[in-house]
Coordinates of C-alpha atoms in Angstrom, one line a residue:
Chain A
M21 CA 17.1 -24.7 -25.5
P22 CA 13.8 -26.1 -27.0
R23 CA 10.6 -26.2 -24.7
G24 CA 10.9 -28.9 -22.2
G25 CA 13.8 -30.0 -23.4
S26 CA 16.1 -33.3 -21.6
A27 CA 19.6 -33.0 -20.6
T28 CA 20.4 -35.3 -24.1
A29 CA 18.8 -32.4 -26.2
R30 CA 22.3 -29.6 -24.5
Y31 CA 24.7 -29.3 -27.6
E32 CA 26.8 -29.7 -25.9
E33 CA 26.8 -33.5 -24.4
D34 CA 25.8 -32.9 -28.9
P35 CA 28.0 -35.6 -31.3
E36 CA 27.5 -33.2 -34.1
N37 CA 28.5 -30.2 -31.9
A38 CA 31.3 -31.8 -30.5
W39 CA 34.5 -29.5 -29.9
K40 CA 38.0 -29.7 -32.0
C41 CA 41.6 -29.5 -30.5
G42 CA 41.1 -25.4 -31.3
S43 CA 37.8 -25.3 -29.7
W44 CA 39.3 -26.4 -26.2
F45 CA 42.6 -24.8 -26.5
E46 CA 40.2 -21.4 -26.8
Y47 CA 38.4 -22.2 -24.0
L48 CA 41.9 -22.8 -21.6
L49 CA 42.8 -18.8 -23.0
I50 CA 40.5 -17.5 -22.0
V51 CA 40.1 -19.2 -19.2
I52 CA 43.2 -18.3 -18.1
L53 CA 43.9 -15.4 -19.7
S54 CA 40.8 -13.5 -18.0
T55 CA 42.2 -15.4 -14.4
I56 CA 44.9 -13.7 -14.2
L57 CA 43.6 -10.1 -15.5
L58 CA 40.8 -10.7 -12.8
V59 CA 43.0 -11.1 -9.7
G60 CA 45.5 -9.0 -10.9
V61 CA 43.7 -5.9 -12.1
L62 CA 42.6 -6.6 -7.8
V63 CA 46.3 -6.9 -6.9
L64 CA 47.6 -4.3 -8.9
T65 CA 45.3 -1.5 -7.2
L66 CA 46.1 -3.0 -3.6
F67 CA 49.7 -2.4 -4.5
W68 CA 49.1 0.9 -5.4
V69 CA 46.9 2.2 -3.4
I70 CA 49.1 0.4 -0.3
F71 CA 52.6 1.3 -0.8
Y72 CA 51.9 5.2 -3.2
R73 CA 48.6 6.6 -1.5
G74 CA 49.3 4.8 1.9
G75 CA 47.0 2.9 3.0
F76 CA 43.5 2.7 4.7
A77 CA 41.8 4.3 7.3
W78 CA 38.0 4.6 8.1
S79 CA 36.6 8.2 9.0
E80 CA 39.1 9.0 11.3
N81 CA 41.0 10.4 8.2
P82 CA 39.2 10.7 5.0
E83 CA 41.4 10.9 2.7
L84 CA 43.3 7.2 3.3
Q85 CA 39.2 6.8 4.3
F86 CA 39.2 7.3 0.0
N87 CA 41.8 4.3 -0.9
L88 CA 39.8 1.9 0.6
H89 CA 36.9 3.3 -3.0
P90 CA 39.2 1.7 -5.8
V91 CA 39.6 -1.2 -3.9
L92 CA 36.1 -1.9 -3.3
M93 CA 34.5 -0.6 -6.3
V94 CA 37.4 -2.3 -8.5
A95 CA 37.0 -6.4 -6.8
G96 CA 33.2 -5.3 -6.6
F97 CA 32.2 -4.8 -10.0
I98 CA 35.1 -6.0 -11.6
T99 CA 36.8 -9.2 -9.7
F100 CA 33.6 -10.9 -8.5
S101 CA 31.1 -9.9 -11.4
G102 CA 33.5 -10.2 -14.1
F103 CA 33.9 -13.6 -12.1
S104 CA 30.1 -14.9 -12.6
I105 CA 29.4 -13.4 -16.0
L106 CA 32.4 -15.7 -17.2
L107 CA 31.9 -19.0 -14.9
Y108 CA 27.7 -18.2 -16.4
R109 CA 29.2 -18.7 -19.9
L110 CA 32.3 -21.0 -19.4
C111 CA 31.2 -23.5 -17.0
R112 CA 30.6 -26.7 -18.7
C113 CA 30.4 -29.3 -15.8
L114 CA 28.3 -27.9 -13.6
K115 CA 24.0 -29.0 -13.3
H116 CA 23.1 -25.5 -15.0
I117 CA 21.0 -24.4 -11.4
Y118 CA 24.3 -24.9 -9.8
V119 CA 25.6 -22.4 -12.2
K120 CA 23.1 -20.1 -11.7
L121 CA 23.4 -20.3 -8.0
V122 CA 26.9 -20.0 -8.4
H123 CA 26.6 -16.4 -10.7
M124 CA 24.4 -15.1 -8.4
L125 CA 26.6 -16.1 -5.4
F126 CA 29.4 -14.1 -6.8
H127 CA 27.3 -11.0 -7.9
A128 CA 25.3 -11.1 -4.2
C129 CA 29.7 -10.9 -2.9
A130 CA 29.8 -7.6 -5.0
I131 CA 27.4 -6.1 -3.0
P132 CA 28.7 -5.0 0.5
C133 CA 31.8 -4.3 -1.7
I134 CA 30.0 -2.2 -3.9
A135 CA 28.6 0.1 -0.3
L136 CA 30.7 0.0 1.9
G137 CA 33.5 1.2 -1.7
F138 CA 30.1 4.0 -1.8
L139 CA 29.8 5.0 1.7
S140 CA 33.5 5.4 2.1
V141 CA 33.9 7.9 -1.3
F142 CA 31.0 9.5 -0.2
D143 CA 32.1 10.0 3.6
S144 CA 35.8 10.8 2.5
H145 CA 34.3 13.8 0.2
N146 CA 32.0 15.0 3.2
L147 CA 34.6 14.7 6.1
S148 CA 37.2 16.6 3.9
E149 CA 38.4 20.4 4.2
P150 CA 36.3 22.5 3.3
P151 CA 33.8 19.2 1.5
K152 CA 33.8 18.3 -1.9
P153 CA 30.9 18.8 -3.9
N154 CA 29.0 15.2 -4.0
F155 CA 27.8 14.0 -7.6
Y156 CA 29.8 16.0 -10.0
S157 CA 31.7 14.9 -12.8
L158 CA 31.7 12.7 -15.0
H159 CA 33.3 9.7 -12.7
T160 CA 30.1 10.4 -10.4
W161 CA 27.6 10.5 -13.4
L162 CA 28.8 6.8 -14.5
G163 CA 29.3 4.9 -11.4
F164 CA 25.7 6.2 -10.0
V165 CA 24.5 4.6 -13.3
T166 CA 26.3 2.2 -12.5
M167 CA 25.4 0.8 -9.4
G168 CA 21.6 1.6 -10.1
M169 CA 22.1 -0.1 -12.8
F170 CA 23.9 -3.1 -11.1
A171 CA 20.7 -3.2 -8.5
M172 CA 18.2 -3.7 -11.4
Q173 CA 20.0 -6.5 -13.4
F174 CA 20.5 -8.4 -9.4
V175 CA 16.8 -7.7 -8.6
V176 CA 15.5 -8.6 -12.2
G177 CA 17.3 -11.7 -12.2
F178 CA 17.1 -13.5 -9.3
F179 CA 13.0 -12.6 -9.1
S180 CA 13.5 -14.1 -13.2
F181 CA 15.7 -17.2 -13.2
L182 CA 15.2 -18.7 -9.5
I183 CA 12.4 -17.6 -7.5
L184 CA 10.0 -18.2 -11.1
L185 CA 12.1 -21.4 -11.5
C186 CA 9.3 -22.6 -8.9
C187 CA 6.7 -22.6 -11.7
E188 CA 9.4 -24.5 -14.1
N189 CA 6.6 -25.0 -17.6
R190 CA 4.4 -22.2 -16.9
T191 CA 7.1 -19.0 -16.9
Y192 CA 8.8 -20.6 -19.2
N193 CA 8.5 -18.4 -22.2
C194 CA 8.7 -15.5 -19.5
R195 CA 12.4 -16.5 -18.1
A196 CA 13.0 -17.5 -22.6
T197 CA 12.5 -13.3 -22.7
M198 CA 14.7 -12.7 -20.7
V199 CA 17.5 -13.7 -21.0
P200 CA 18.7 -12.4 -24.1
I201 CA 17.3 -9.0 -22.5
H202 CA 19.8 -9.9 -19.0
A203 CA 22.7 -10.7 -20.5
S204 CA 22.8 -7.8 -22.7
F205 CA 22.6 -5.5 -20.2
G206 CA 25.0 -8.0 -17.8
L207 CA 27.5 -7.0 -20.0
A208 CA 25.8 -3.2 -20.7
N209 CA 26.5 -2.9 -17.3
F210 CA 30.1 -4.5 -17.3
M211 CA 31.6 -2.4 -20.1
M212 CA 29.3 0.8 -17.7
A213 CA 31.6 -0.1 -15.3
I214 CA 35.1 -0.7 -16.8
A215 CA 34.1 2.8 -18.4
T216 CA 33.7 4.3 -14.6
C217 CA 36.9 3.1 -13.8
V218 CA 39.4 4.3 -16.5
T219 CA 37.0 7.8 -15.8
G220 CA 38.0 7.2 -12.1
L221 CA 41.6 6.1 -12.8
V222 CA 42.0 8.8 -15.3
E223 CA 40.9 12.0 -12.5
K224 CA 42.5 10.8 -10.2
E225 CA 45.6 10.8 -11.2
R226 CA 44.7 14.5 -13.4
Q227 CA 43.8 15.6 -9.7
M228 CA 47.5 14.0 -8.0
I229 CA 49.4 15.8 -10.7
G230 CA 47.5 19.2 -11.2
G231 CA 47.5 22.4 -12.8
D232 CA 46.7 23.2 -16.1
N233 CA 49.7 21.9 -17.8
G234 CA 49.5 18.4 -16.7
D235 CA 50.7 16.3 -19.3
T236 CA 54.7 17.9 -17.9
A237 CA 54.2 18.5 -14.3
I238 CA 56.0 14.7 -13.1
S239 CA 57.6 16.0 -10.6
T240 CA 59.8 13.3 -8.6
R241 CA 60.4 9.9 -9.7
S242 CA 58.4 7.6 -6.9
S243 CA 54.6 10.1 -9.0
E244 CA 56.2 8.9 -12.4
I245 CA 56.4 5.6 -11.7
E246 CA 53.3 5.8 -9.8
H247 CA 51.7 7.8 -13.2
Y248 CA 53.1 3.8 -15.2
I249 CA 50.9 1.6 -12.7
M250 CA 48.1 3.4 -13.5
N251 CA 48.6 3.9 -17.0
S252 CA 48.5 -0.1 -17.1
L253 CA 45.9 -0.2 -14.2
G254 CA 43.7 1.1 -16.4
I255 CA 45.6 -1.1 -19.6
V256 CA 43.8 -4.1 -17.5
L257 CA 40.8 -3.2 -17.2
V258 CA 40.0 -2.1 -20.8
A259 CA 41.8 -6.1 -21.1
I260 CA 39.5 -7.5 -19.2
G261 CA 36.3 -5.3 -20.7
I262 CA 38.0 -6.4 -24.3
I263 CA 38.0 -10.5 -23.1
V264 CA 34.9 -10.5 -21.1
S265 CA 32.8 -9.5 -24.1
V266 CA 34.9 -11.6 -26.9
A267 CA 34.3 -15.3 -24.2
V268 CA 30.4 -14.2 -23.7
R269 CA 30.4 -13.2 -27.3
R270 CA 31.8 -17.0 -28.5
S271 CA 29.6 -19.1 -28.4
N272 CA 29.9 -23.0 -26.3
A273 CA 30.1 -24.7 -29.7
P274 CA 31.7 -24.6 -32.9
A275 CA 31.0 -22.0 -35.4
T276 CA 29.0 -23.9 -38.3
A277 CA 27.1 -26.3 -35.5
K278 CA 23.5 -26.0 -35.6
V279 CA 22.2 -25.1 -32.6
Y280 CA 19.7 -23.7 -30.6
V281 CA 20.0 -19.3 -30.3
T282 CA 17.8 -19.4 -27.1
E283 CA 20.7 -19.3 -24.3
R284 CA 20.4 -21.9 -21.9
I285 CA 17.5 -20.4 -19.4
Chain B
M8 CA 24.3 -19.7 -43.6
P9 CA 25.2 -23.7 -44.5
R10 CA 27.7 -23.9 -47.0
G11 CA 26.0 -23.1 -50.6
G12 CA 23.2 -22.2 -49.0
S13 CA 21.0 -20.1 -51.4
A14 CA 19.3 -17.1 -50.5
T15 CA 15.6 -19.3 -49.0
A16 CA 17.8 -20.4 -47.0
R17 CA 18.2 -17.5 -45.2
Y18 CA 16.1 -17.3 -41.2
E19 CA 14.7 -13.7 -42.1
E20 CA 12.9 -15.0 -45.3
D21 CA 12.6 -18.9 -43.6
P22 CA 8.3 -17.7 -41.6
E23 CA 9.4 -19.9 -39.0
N24 CA 11.0 -17.1 -37.2
A25 CA 9.2 -14.4 -38.8
W26 CA 9.2 -11.6 -36.8
K27 CA 5.9 -10.4 -33.7
C28 CA 5.9 -6.8 -34.0
G29 CA 7.7 -6.5 -30.7
S30 CA 11.1 -7.4 -32.7
W31 CA 10.4 -5.3 -35.7
F32 CA 9.1 -1.9 -32.0
E33 CA 12.3 -3.1 -30.8
Y34 CA 14.2 -3.3 -34.2
L35 CA 12.9 0.0 -34.6
L36 CA 14.2 1.4 -31.1
I37 CA 17.6 0.2 -31.6
V38 CA 17.7 1.7 -34.8
I39 CA 16.1 5.3 -34.1
L40 CA 17.7 5.5 -31.2
S41 CA 21.5 4.8 -32.4
T42 CA 20.9 7.6 -35.4
I43 CA 19.9 9.7 -32.9
L44 CA 22.6 9.3 -30.7
L45 CA 25.7 8.5 -32.6
V46 CA 24.4 12.1 -34.7
G47 CA 24.1 13.5 -32.0
V48 CA 27.4 13.0 -30.7
L49 CA 29.1 14.2 -33.1
V50 CA 27.2 17.2 -33.3
L51 CA 27.2 17.4 -29.6
T52 CA 31.5 17.8 -30.4
L53 CA 31.1 20.0 -32.5
F54 CA 29.6 22.6 -30.7
W55 CA 31.3 22.6 -27.7
V56 CA 34.7 23.3 -29.5
I57 CA 33.0 25.4 -31.9
F58 CA 30.6 27.8 -28.8
Y59 CA 33.1 27.3 -26.2
R60 CA 37.3 25.8 -27.2
G61 CA 37.4 28.8 -30.0
G62 CA 37.0 27.0 -33.6
F63 CA 39.2 25.3 -35.5
A64 CA 42.8 26.5 -37.1
W65 CA 45.6 24.0 -38.7
S66 CA 49.7 24.3 -37.4
E67 CA 49.3 28.7 -37.2
N68 CA 47.0 28.2 -34.0
P69 CA 48.3 25.2 -32.0
E70 CA 45.9 25.2 -29.2
L71 CA 43.2 26.3 -31.8
Q72 CA 44.9 22.8 -34.3
F73 CA 43.9 20.5 -31.0
N74 CA 40.1 20.9 -31.0
L75 CA 40.7 19.3 -34.7
H76 CA 41.2 16.2 -32.9
P77 CA 37.9 15.1 -30.8
V78 CA 36.1 16.4 -33.6
L79 CA 37.5 13.9 -36.1
M80 CA 38.0 11.3 -33.8
V81 CA 34.5 11.4 -32.9
A82 CA 33.3 10.5 -36.5
G83 CA 36.3 8.6 -38.0
F84 CA 35.9 6.5 -34.2
I85 CA 32.3 6.7 -33.3
T86 CA 29.9 8.1 -36.1
F87 CA 31.9 5.9 -39.4
S88 CA 32.5 3.4 -37.0
G89 CA 29.3 2.6 -35.1
F90 CA 26.9 3.0 -38.5
S91 CA 29.1 0.7 -40.0
I92 CA 29.0 -1.7 -37.8
L93 CA 25.2 -1.1 -36.7
L94 CA 24.2 -1.0 -40.4
Y95 CA 26.0 -4.7 -41.6
R96 CA 23.4 -6.2 -38.7
L97 CA 20.3 -4.5 -38.7
C98 CA 20.4 -3.6 -42.3
R99 CA 17.5 -6.2 -44.2
C100 CA 16.5 -4.9 -46.9
L101 CA 20.3 -5.3 -49.2
K102 CA 21.3 -8.1 -51.2
H103 CA 24.4 -9.1 -48.7
I104 CA 27.3 -8.0 -50.4
Y105 CA 26.1 -4.4 -50.4
V106 CA 25.6 -5.0 -47.2
K107 CA 29.4 -5.5 -47.0
L108 CA 30.0 -3.0 -49.1
V109 CA 28.3 -0.5 -47.0
H110 CA 30.3 -1.7 -44.5
M111 CA 33.7 -1.8 -45.1
L112 CA 32.5 1.8 -47.2
F113 CA 32.1 3.3 -43.6
H114 CA 35.1 2.3 -42.1
A115 CA 36.7 3.2 -45.4
C116 CA 35.1 6.8 -44.6
A117 CA 36.5 6.8 -41.2
I118 CA 39.9 6.6 -42.2
P119 CA 40.8 10.3 -43.2
C120 CA 39.0 11.2 -40.7
I121 CA 41.2 9.3 -38.6
A122 CA 43.8 9.9 -39.4
L123 CA 43.7 13.9 -39.9
G124 CA 42.6 13.9 -36.4
F125 CA 45.3 12.4 -35.3
L126 CA 48.1 14.9 -37.0
S127 CA 46.3 17.4 -36.3
V128 CA 46.7 16.5 -32.1
F129 CA 50.8 15.3 -32.5
D130 CA 51.3 18.5 -34.5
S131 CA 49.8 20.6 -31.2
H132 CA 51.7 18.5 -29.1
N133 CA 54.5 19.5 -30.3
L134 CA 54.7 22.6 -31.9
S135 CA 53.4 24.4 -28.4
E136 CA 55.0 25.8 -25.9
P137 CA 56.9 24.1 -24.7
P138 CA 56.3 21.3 -26.8
K139 CA 54.1 18.0 -24.5
P140 CA 54.8 15.1 -24.8
N141 CA 53.6 12.8 -26.7
F142 CA 52.1 8.9 -26.1
Y143 CA 52.3 9.6 -22.2
S144 CA 49.1 10.0 -20.5
L145 CA 46.1 6.3 -20.2
H146 CA 44.3 8.1 -23.4
T147 CA 47.4 8.2 -25.8
W148 CA 48.2 4.8 -25.0
L149 CA 44.3 3.7 -25.5
G150 CA 43.7 5.6 -28.4
F151 CA 47.3 4.3 -30.2
V152 CA 46.4 0.8 -29.3
T153 CA 42.9 1.9 -30.6
M154 CA 44.4 2.5 -33.7
G155 CA 46.2 -0.2 -34.4
M156 CA 43.9 -2.7 -34.5
F157 CA 41.1 0.0 -36.2
A158 CA 43.7 -1.2 -39.2
M159 CA 44.3 -4.4 -38.3
Q160 CA 40.9 -5.1 -38.7
F161 CA 40.2 -3.2 -42.0
V162 CA 43.3 -5.3 -43.4
V163 CA 41.8 -8.2 -42.3
G164 CA 38.3 -7.8 -43.1
F165 CA 39.2 -6.4 -46.3
F166 CA 41.4 -9.4 -47.7
S167 CA 39.5 -11.9 -45.9
F168 CA 35.6 -10.7 -46.2
L169 CA 35.6 -8.9 -50.2
I170 CA 39.1 -10.7 -52.0
L171 CA 38.8 -13.6 -50.7
L172 CA 35.2 -14.0 -52.1
C173 CA 37.2 -14.7 -56.1
C174 CA 37.1 -18.4 -54.6
E175 CA 34.1 -18.6 -52.7
N176 CA 33.2 -22.2 -52.6
R177 CA 37.0 -22.4 -51.8
T178 CA 37.8 -20.9 -48.3
Y179 CA 33.9 -20.8 -46.9
N180 CA 36.2 -22.9 -44.2
C181 CA 38.3 -20.3 -43.7
R182 CA 35.9 -17.0 -44.0
A183 CA 33.8 -19.0 -41.6
T184 CA 36.4 -18.8 -38.4
M185 CA 36.6 -15.1 -39.7
V186 CA 33.6 -14.7 -38.8
P187 CA 33.3 -14.8 -35.0
I188 CA 36.6 -13.6 -34.5
H189 CA 36.2 -9.9 -36.7
A190 CA 32.9 -9.7 -36.0
S191 CA 34.4 -9.7 -31.4
F192 CA 37.2 -7.9 -32.2
G193 CA 35.1 -5.2 -34.1
L194 CA 32.9 -5.2 -31.3
A195 CA 35.5 -5.1 -29.0
N196 CA 37.5 -2.0 -31.0
F197 CA 34.5 0.0 -31.0
M198 CA 34.2 -0.8 -26.9
M199 CA 37.8 0.6 -26.6
A200 CA 37.5 3.8 -29.3
I201 CA 34.7 4.2 -26.3
A202 CA 37.1 4.4 -23.4
T203 CA 39.6 5.9 -25.1
C204 CA 37.1 8.8 -25.9
V205 CA 35.6 9.1 -22.5
T206 CA 39.5 8.8 -20.6
G207 CA 40.2 12.4 -23.7
L208 CA 36.9 13.5 -22.2
V209 CA 38.3 13.8 -18.4
E210 CA 41.5 14.3 -19.5
K211 CA 41.1 16.9 -20.9
E212 CA 38.3 18.3 -18.4
R213 CA 40.8 18.4 -15.5
Q214 CA 43.4 20.2 -17.2
M215 CA 40.8 23.0 -18.3
I216 CA 39.6 23.2 -14.1
G217 CA 43.1 22.1 -13.5
G218 CA 44.2 22.1 -9.3
D219 CA 44.4 19.8 -7.5
N220 CA 41.4 20.1 -5.1
G221 CA 40.0 20.0 -9.0
D222 CA 36.7 18.8 -7.9
T223 CA 35.5 22.9 -6.5
A224 CA 37.7 24.4 -8.9
I225 CA 35.1 25.3 -10.9
S226 CA 35.6 30.1 -12.2
T227 CA 33.2 31.4 -13.9
R228 CA 28.5 30.2 -14.9
S229 CA 30.2 29.7 -18.5
S230 CA 32.9 26.7 -17.0
E231 CA 30.6 25.1 -15.3
I232 CA 28.1 24.6 -17.8
E233 CA 30.9 23.3 -20.2
H234 CA 31.4 21.2 -17.6
Y235 CA 28.5 20.1 -18.5
I236 CA 28.1 19.8 -22.1
M237 CA 31.6 18.0 -21.8
N238 CA 29.8 15.5 -18.8
S239 CA 26.5 14.6 -21.0
L240 CA 29.0 14.0 -23.3
G241 CA 30.4 11.1 -21.7
I242 CA 27.0 10.0 -21.1
V243 CA 26.6 9.7 -24.6
L244 CA 29.9 8.1 -25.7
V245 CA 28.6 5.6 -23.4
A246 CA 24.6 5.3 -24.0
I247 CA 26.3 4.9 -27.8
G248 CA 28.9 1.9 -26.2
I249 CA 26.0 0.4 -24.8
I250 CA 23.0 0.9 -28.0
V251 CA 26.2 -0.9 -30.0
S252 CA 26.5 -3.6 -27.1
V253 CA 23.1 -4.5 -26.9
A254 CA 22.0 -3.7 -31.1
V255 CA 25.0 -6.4 -32.5
R256 CA 24.6 -9.6 -29.8
R257 CA 20.4 -9.1 -29.8
S258 CA 19.9 -12.3 -33.2
N259 CA 18.0 -11.0 -36.0
A260 CA 16.0 -13.8 -34.9
P261 CA 13.3 -13.8 -32.0
A262 CA 14.8 -15.3 -29.3
T263 CA 13.5 -18.7 -29.5
A264 CA 13.9 -19.7 -33.7
K265 CA 15.4 -22.1 -34.7
V266 CA 18.8 -20.8 -36.8
Y267 CA 22.0 -21.4 -38.4
V268 CA 24.0 -20.0 -35.0
T269 CA 27.5 -18.8 -37.6
E270 CA 26.7 -15.2 -38.9
R271 CA 26.3 -13.9 -42.2
I272 CA 30.1 -14.4 -44.0

C-alpha cells in the first residue's frame, strides 16, 4: 500500500483487482486443506503418542516425559505458527490491525508449548539412566537454531509492527523495510521447524527399530503399523510445508492485476 | 510484464524502480552466499563419501554403489536445481529467453544425476545380502514424491514456457496462469528435495551408529568426526533451503516500487 494510502486504495476493494470464481475456489481450497492438515498433524501426533508410546508423564518417568516433546513442539511450531502465518495472509474480512493482533496472539500461544516441549526433552535426557547427551544430533542442532530464530522473529515483529505503530507516519519507512524481511524469515523459520520435526521423527523411528540393518528390523505387526503412522506424520508435515509456502507465495490478487508490491504493513 | 510489453516496460530499466546501494549489496550477498553453499554442499558430500565411506563402485560392490546415491542426488536435486532456480530469479543481464533456456538446461543436467542416483540405491538394495526392502522408510516415500513432482514440473515447464512460445500471443493467458503455479510448485519441490536429503542423512547416520540407545553409541574418534560432518551437511542443506526461499521471495525491485505483480513469463 502506498504511503498514507487509505482503505479505499486497498487492492481487495479495487474493482480492477476483483476476484474471479477460480480465485475464490483456490482460496477456499487452500483454507480448507490447510485447516485439515494443521489440525490433522496434531491429532495424528497425539494418536501416535497415546496409543503407541504409552501416553504422558512429567519428571517421575523420563521415558513418558519425552512424549510431551513431539506433541508440544508440533502444537507450537506447526499448528499454532501455521495458522498464524496463514491467517495473516488469507484473512480478508478483518481490519488489518486485528489481523496483526491475531497473528501475534497465535504466535504467543506457541511460546508456552515450545518452552514446555523443550523442557520436557531436556529433563527426559538428563533424568534417564544413563543420561543422554543434549545437542548432539542434527535434529537438536536444527531445533536450537529454529527456536532462536522464532524468538528473534517474535521480538522483532512485536516491536516493528505493533510498538512502532504508536508513531505511524514517522516509522513508515522502517516498517516497510521490515515487512519482506519478517515475512521471508518467518517462512524460512516455518520450513526449518518442519525440517526439525521430520528429522526428529526419523531419529526416533531409527532409534526404535535400532540395529545396523534397520531397514529389515521389523519385529511385530504393531511396530509395523507404528512405522506407517510415523511415515504418514512425516508426509503430512511436508504437505503442510508445501501448502503454506504455496499459500504465502500466491498473491491475494489475480495474476494479471496491477498492484503495489509492498505487502501490507 | 503486461501483455505485449516491450523491453522498455521491464521494471529493471524503469528509473522509478532503479536499485539503491542496499539492494545491490543484498543481491550480491545472496549470489555469493548461495554459490558458496550450493558448491559447498556437493564438495562436503564428496569429501564425506570418499574419505569416510570408502569411495565409489558400481554393482560389483553394493555397499560402495550406495555411495553414488547421496552424491548424485545432492548434485541433481540441490546443486543443479538450486542454481537453476536462483539463475532464473537473479539473472539481470541476459535476454529473458536465454534465462529460460539456461534454467531448463540446468534442470536437464539434473535428470541424469537423479536417474543414476536412483538406480544406484535400487541396485545396492537389491544386490545386498540379504536384499533390503525398497520404498519402506520416510526418506524413500519423500524421495519418490519429489522425483515424480520434479518430472512433472520439467515436462509442464518445457511445454508451457518453451513449446507454447511458438504461438506467443495466443498462449499468453495460459502461460500467465502457469507462471505462479510453476514457481510455487518448483519452490515446494526444492523444499521437498531438501527434506528428503536431510531425512536420508539422519537415517544413514542412525543406521551407522545403530543400537536402541543411539545417542550414546559413539565408538571411535573417526566416527565422531563423521557425525559432525554429517550434521554440518544437514545444516548446509537447511541453509540452502532458507537462502533460496528468501532469494525467490524477494522481488528484484525495491520494496516501495510500483511494479507488475505478474512474474516474467
